[in-house]
Tab-separated table of C-alpha atoms in Angstrom:
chain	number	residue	atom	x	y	z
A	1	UNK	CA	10.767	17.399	18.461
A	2	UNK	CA	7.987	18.518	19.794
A	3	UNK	CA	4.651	16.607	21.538
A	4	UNK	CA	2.871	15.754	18.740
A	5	UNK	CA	5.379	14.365	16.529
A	6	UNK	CA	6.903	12.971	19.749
A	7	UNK	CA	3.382	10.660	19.896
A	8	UNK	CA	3.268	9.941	16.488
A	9	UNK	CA	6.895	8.405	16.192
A	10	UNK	CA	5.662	6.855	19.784
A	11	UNK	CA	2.795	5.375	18.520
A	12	UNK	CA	4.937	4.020	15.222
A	13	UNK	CA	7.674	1.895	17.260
A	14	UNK	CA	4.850	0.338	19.195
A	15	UNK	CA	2.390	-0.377	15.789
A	16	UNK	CA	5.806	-1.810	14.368
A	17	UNK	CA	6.367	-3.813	17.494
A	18	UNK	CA	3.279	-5.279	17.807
A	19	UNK	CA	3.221	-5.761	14.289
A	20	UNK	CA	-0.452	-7.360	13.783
A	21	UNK	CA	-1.624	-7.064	17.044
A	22	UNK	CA	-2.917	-3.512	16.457
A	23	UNK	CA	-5.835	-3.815	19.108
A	24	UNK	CA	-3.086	-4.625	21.517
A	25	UNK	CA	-1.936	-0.734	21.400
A	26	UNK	CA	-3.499	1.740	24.105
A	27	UNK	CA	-3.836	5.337	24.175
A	28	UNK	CA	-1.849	4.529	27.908
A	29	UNK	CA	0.911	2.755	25.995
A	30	UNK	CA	1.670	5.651	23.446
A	31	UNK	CA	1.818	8.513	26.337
A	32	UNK	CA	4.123	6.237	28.187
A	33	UNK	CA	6.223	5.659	25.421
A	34	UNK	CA	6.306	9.150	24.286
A	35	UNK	CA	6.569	10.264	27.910
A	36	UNK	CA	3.581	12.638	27.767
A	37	UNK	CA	0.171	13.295	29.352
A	38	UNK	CA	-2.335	10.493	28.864
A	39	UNK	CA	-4.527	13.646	27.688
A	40	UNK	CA	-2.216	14.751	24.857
A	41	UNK	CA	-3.268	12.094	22.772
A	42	UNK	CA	-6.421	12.738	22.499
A	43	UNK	CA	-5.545	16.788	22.610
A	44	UNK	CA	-3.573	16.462	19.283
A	45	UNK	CA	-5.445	13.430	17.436
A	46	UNK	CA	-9.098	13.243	18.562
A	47	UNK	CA	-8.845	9.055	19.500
A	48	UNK	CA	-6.318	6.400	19.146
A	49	UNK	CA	-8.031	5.404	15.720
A	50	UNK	CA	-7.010	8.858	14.053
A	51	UNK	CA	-3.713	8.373	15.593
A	52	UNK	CA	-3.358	4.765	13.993
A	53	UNK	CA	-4.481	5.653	10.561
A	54	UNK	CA	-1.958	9.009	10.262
A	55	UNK	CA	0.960	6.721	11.787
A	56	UNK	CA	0.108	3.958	9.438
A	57	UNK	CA	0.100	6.552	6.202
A	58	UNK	CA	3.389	7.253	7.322
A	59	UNK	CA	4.659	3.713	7.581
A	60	UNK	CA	3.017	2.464	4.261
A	61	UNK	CA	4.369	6.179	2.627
A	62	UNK	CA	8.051	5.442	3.425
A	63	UNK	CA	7.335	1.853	1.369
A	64	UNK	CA	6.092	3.891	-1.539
A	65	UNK	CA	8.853	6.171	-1.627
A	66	UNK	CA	10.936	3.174	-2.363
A	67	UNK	CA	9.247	3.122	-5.773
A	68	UNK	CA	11.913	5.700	-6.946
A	69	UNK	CA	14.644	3.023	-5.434
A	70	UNK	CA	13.181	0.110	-7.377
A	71	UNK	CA	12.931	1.771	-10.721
A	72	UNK	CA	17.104	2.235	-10.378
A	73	UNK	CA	17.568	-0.701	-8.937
A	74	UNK	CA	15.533	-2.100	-12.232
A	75	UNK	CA	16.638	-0.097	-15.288
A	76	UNK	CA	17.963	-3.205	-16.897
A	77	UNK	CA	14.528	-5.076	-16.923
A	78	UNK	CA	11.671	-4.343	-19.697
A	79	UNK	CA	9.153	-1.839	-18.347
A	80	UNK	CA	6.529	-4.995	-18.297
A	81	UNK	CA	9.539	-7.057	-16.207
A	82	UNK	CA	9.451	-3.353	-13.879
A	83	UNK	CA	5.728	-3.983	-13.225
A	84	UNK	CA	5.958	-7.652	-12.396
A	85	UNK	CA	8.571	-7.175	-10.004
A	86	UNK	CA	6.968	-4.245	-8.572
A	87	UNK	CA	3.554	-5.697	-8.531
A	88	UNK	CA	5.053	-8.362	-6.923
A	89	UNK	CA	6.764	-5.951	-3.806
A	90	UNK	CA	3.537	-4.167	-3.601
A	91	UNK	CA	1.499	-7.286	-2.851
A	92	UNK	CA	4.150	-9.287	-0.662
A	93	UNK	CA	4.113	-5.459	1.261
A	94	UNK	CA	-0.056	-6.032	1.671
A	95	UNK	CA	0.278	-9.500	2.965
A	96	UNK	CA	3.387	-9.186	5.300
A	97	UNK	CA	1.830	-6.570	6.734
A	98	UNK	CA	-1.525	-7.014	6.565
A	99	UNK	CA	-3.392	-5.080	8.918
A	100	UNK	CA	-1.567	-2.075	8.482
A	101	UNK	CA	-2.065	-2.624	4.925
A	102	UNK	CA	-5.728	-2.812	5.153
A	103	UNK	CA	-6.623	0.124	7.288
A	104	UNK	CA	-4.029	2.026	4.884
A	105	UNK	CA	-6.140	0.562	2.074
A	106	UNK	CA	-9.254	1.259	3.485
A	107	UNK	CA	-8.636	5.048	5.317
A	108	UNK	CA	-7.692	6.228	1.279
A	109	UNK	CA	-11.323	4.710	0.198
A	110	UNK	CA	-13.024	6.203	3.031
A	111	UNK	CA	-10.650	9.811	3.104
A	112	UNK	CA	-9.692	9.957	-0.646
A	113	UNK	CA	-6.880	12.777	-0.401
A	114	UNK	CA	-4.297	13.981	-3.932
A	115	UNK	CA	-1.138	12.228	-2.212
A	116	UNK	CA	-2.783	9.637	-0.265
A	117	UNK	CA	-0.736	5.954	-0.744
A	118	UNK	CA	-2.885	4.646	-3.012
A	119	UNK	CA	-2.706	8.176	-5.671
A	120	UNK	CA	0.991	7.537	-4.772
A	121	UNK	CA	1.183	3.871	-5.966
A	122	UNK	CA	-0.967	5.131	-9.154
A	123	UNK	CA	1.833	7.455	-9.831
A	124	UNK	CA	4.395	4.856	-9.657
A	125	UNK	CA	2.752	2.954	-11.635
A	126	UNK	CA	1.954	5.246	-14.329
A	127	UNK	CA	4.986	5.753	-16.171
A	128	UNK	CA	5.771	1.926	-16.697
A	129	UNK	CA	1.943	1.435	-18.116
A	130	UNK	CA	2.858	4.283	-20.652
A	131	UNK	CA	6.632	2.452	-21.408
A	132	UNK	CA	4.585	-1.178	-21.863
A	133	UNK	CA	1.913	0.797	-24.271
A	134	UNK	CA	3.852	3.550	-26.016
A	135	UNK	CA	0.747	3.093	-28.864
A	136	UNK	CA	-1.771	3.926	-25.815
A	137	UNK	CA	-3.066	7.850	-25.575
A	138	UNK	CA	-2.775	9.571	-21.884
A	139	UNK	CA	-6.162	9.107	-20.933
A	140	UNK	CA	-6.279	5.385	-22.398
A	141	UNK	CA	-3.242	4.798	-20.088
A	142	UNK	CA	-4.577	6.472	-16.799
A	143	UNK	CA	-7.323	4.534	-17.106
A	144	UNK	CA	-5.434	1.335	-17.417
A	145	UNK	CA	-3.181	2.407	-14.429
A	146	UNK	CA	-6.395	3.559	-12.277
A	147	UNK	CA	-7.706	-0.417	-13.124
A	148	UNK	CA	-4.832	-1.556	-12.416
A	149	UNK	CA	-4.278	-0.438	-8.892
A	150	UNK	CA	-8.356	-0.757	-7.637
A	151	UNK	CA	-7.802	-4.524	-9.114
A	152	UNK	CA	-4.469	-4.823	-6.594
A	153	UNK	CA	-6.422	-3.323	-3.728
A	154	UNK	CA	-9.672	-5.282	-4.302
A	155	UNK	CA	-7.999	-8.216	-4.401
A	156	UNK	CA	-6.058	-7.978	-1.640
A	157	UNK	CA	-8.683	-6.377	0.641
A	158	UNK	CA	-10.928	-9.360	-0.364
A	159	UNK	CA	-8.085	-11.626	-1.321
A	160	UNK	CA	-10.322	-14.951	0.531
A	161	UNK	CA	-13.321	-14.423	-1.830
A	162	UNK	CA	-10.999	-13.419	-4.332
A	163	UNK	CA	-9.374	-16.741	-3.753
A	164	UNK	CA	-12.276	-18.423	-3.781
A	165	UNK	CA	-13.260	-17.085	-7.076
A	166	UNK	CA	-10.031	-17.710	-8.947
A	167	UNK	CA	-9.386	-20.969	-7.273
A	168	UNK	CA	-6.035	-19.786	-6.001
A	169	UNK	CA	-4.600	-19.219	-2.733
A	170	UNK	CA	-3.499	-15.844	-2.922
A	171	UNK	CA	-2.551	-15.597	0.266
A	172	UNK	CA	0.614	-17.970	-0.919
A	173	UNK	CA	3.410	-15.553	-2.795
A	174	UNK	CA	3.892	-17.404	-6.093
A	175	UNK	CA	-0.096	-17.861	-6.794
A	176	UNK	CA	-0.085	-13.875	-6.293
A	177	UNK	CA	2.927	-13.014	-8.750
A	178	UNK	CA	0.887	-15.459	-11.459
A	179	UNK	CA	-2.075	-13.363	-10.932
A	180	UNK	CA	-0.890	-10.226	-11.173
A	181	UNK	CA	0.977	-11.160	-14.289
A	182	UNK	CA	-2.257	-12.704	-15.723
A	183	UNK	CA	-3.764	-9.164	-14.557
A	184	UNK	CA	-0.976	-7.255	-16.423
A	185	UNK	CA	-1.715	-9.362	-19.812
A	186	UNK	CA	-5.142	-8.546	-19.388
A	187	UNK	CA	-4.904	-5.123	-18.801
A	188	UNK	CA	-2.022	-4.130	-20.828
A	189	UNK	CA	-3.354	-6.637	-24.034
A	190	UNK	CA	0.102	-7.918	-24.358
């Protein structure tokens, strides 16, 4: 392996060890860890901030590659019964791990790439918004996907005003899988 991916899988253990506590990681930290220069860091990923946000890509990306897991795991349920239960992983994902979450969130509304995790998620979702609305036309259903997902981020990026708003603790699991079902008969007219 060599330096750079040495610091990245580094910088991972410590953002998973620390868990919230992201401010708690230093640039000193991650070179100990990885057992390299304090300067290599910075050589290979500008700051510790550009470090953070392509480590956390990777930790959110290996959640949404479970989507392929989930959809075997379940074929037996009605494609709307697949998006409940995965709407429901997605946002217990955002909340567990919240901060990583929201700078995952936030870096793919700021640095927009094709296979960033929130393109990703769209694609997941996709195919079970066209198996809920056979009737719907492509475009109809990308466009229902696309509001799908921004509604999932914006609530959970603002989930206290959203709270506020809705007057429902969404920060609790249960009041989160009743809105996003209420979301999915809204946006899937069903």
């Amino acid at each position: 392996m060599d330096n750079k991916e040495t610091i990245i899988q580094a910088a991972i253990a410590l953002i998973e060890e620390k868990g919230e506590d992201l401010d708690t990681v230093t640039v000193r930290e991650i070179s100990k860890r990885a057992g390299v220069g304090l300067g290599l860091v910075n050589y290979h990923f500008g700051n510790k901030d550009k470090l953070i946000e392509l480590c956390v890509e990777r930790i959110v990306n290996s959640i949404v590659g479970q989507f392929q897991y989930i959809r075997e795991k379940t074929q037996d349920l009605t494609a709307f019964e697949k998006l409940e239960y995965l709407g429901g992983m997605t946002f217990d994902f955002l909340f567990e791990h919240y901060t990583v979450s929201r700078i995952s969130a936030l870096t793919d509304m700021k640095n927009p790439k094709p296979d960033d995790n929130t393109h990703r998620t769209y694609d997941a979702y996709l195919p079970l918004v066209a198996a809920c609305r056979p009737d719907w036309d492509e475009q109809t259903v990308k466009r229902k996907t696309y509001c799908l997902i921004s509604i999932m981020q914006q609530t959970f990026l603002r989930y206290e005003t959203a709270s506020a708003i809705l007057d429902m603790d969404l920060s609790q699991k249960e009041n989160r899988r009743t809105w996003h079902t209420q979301i999915l008969h809204d946006i899937l007219e069903v």
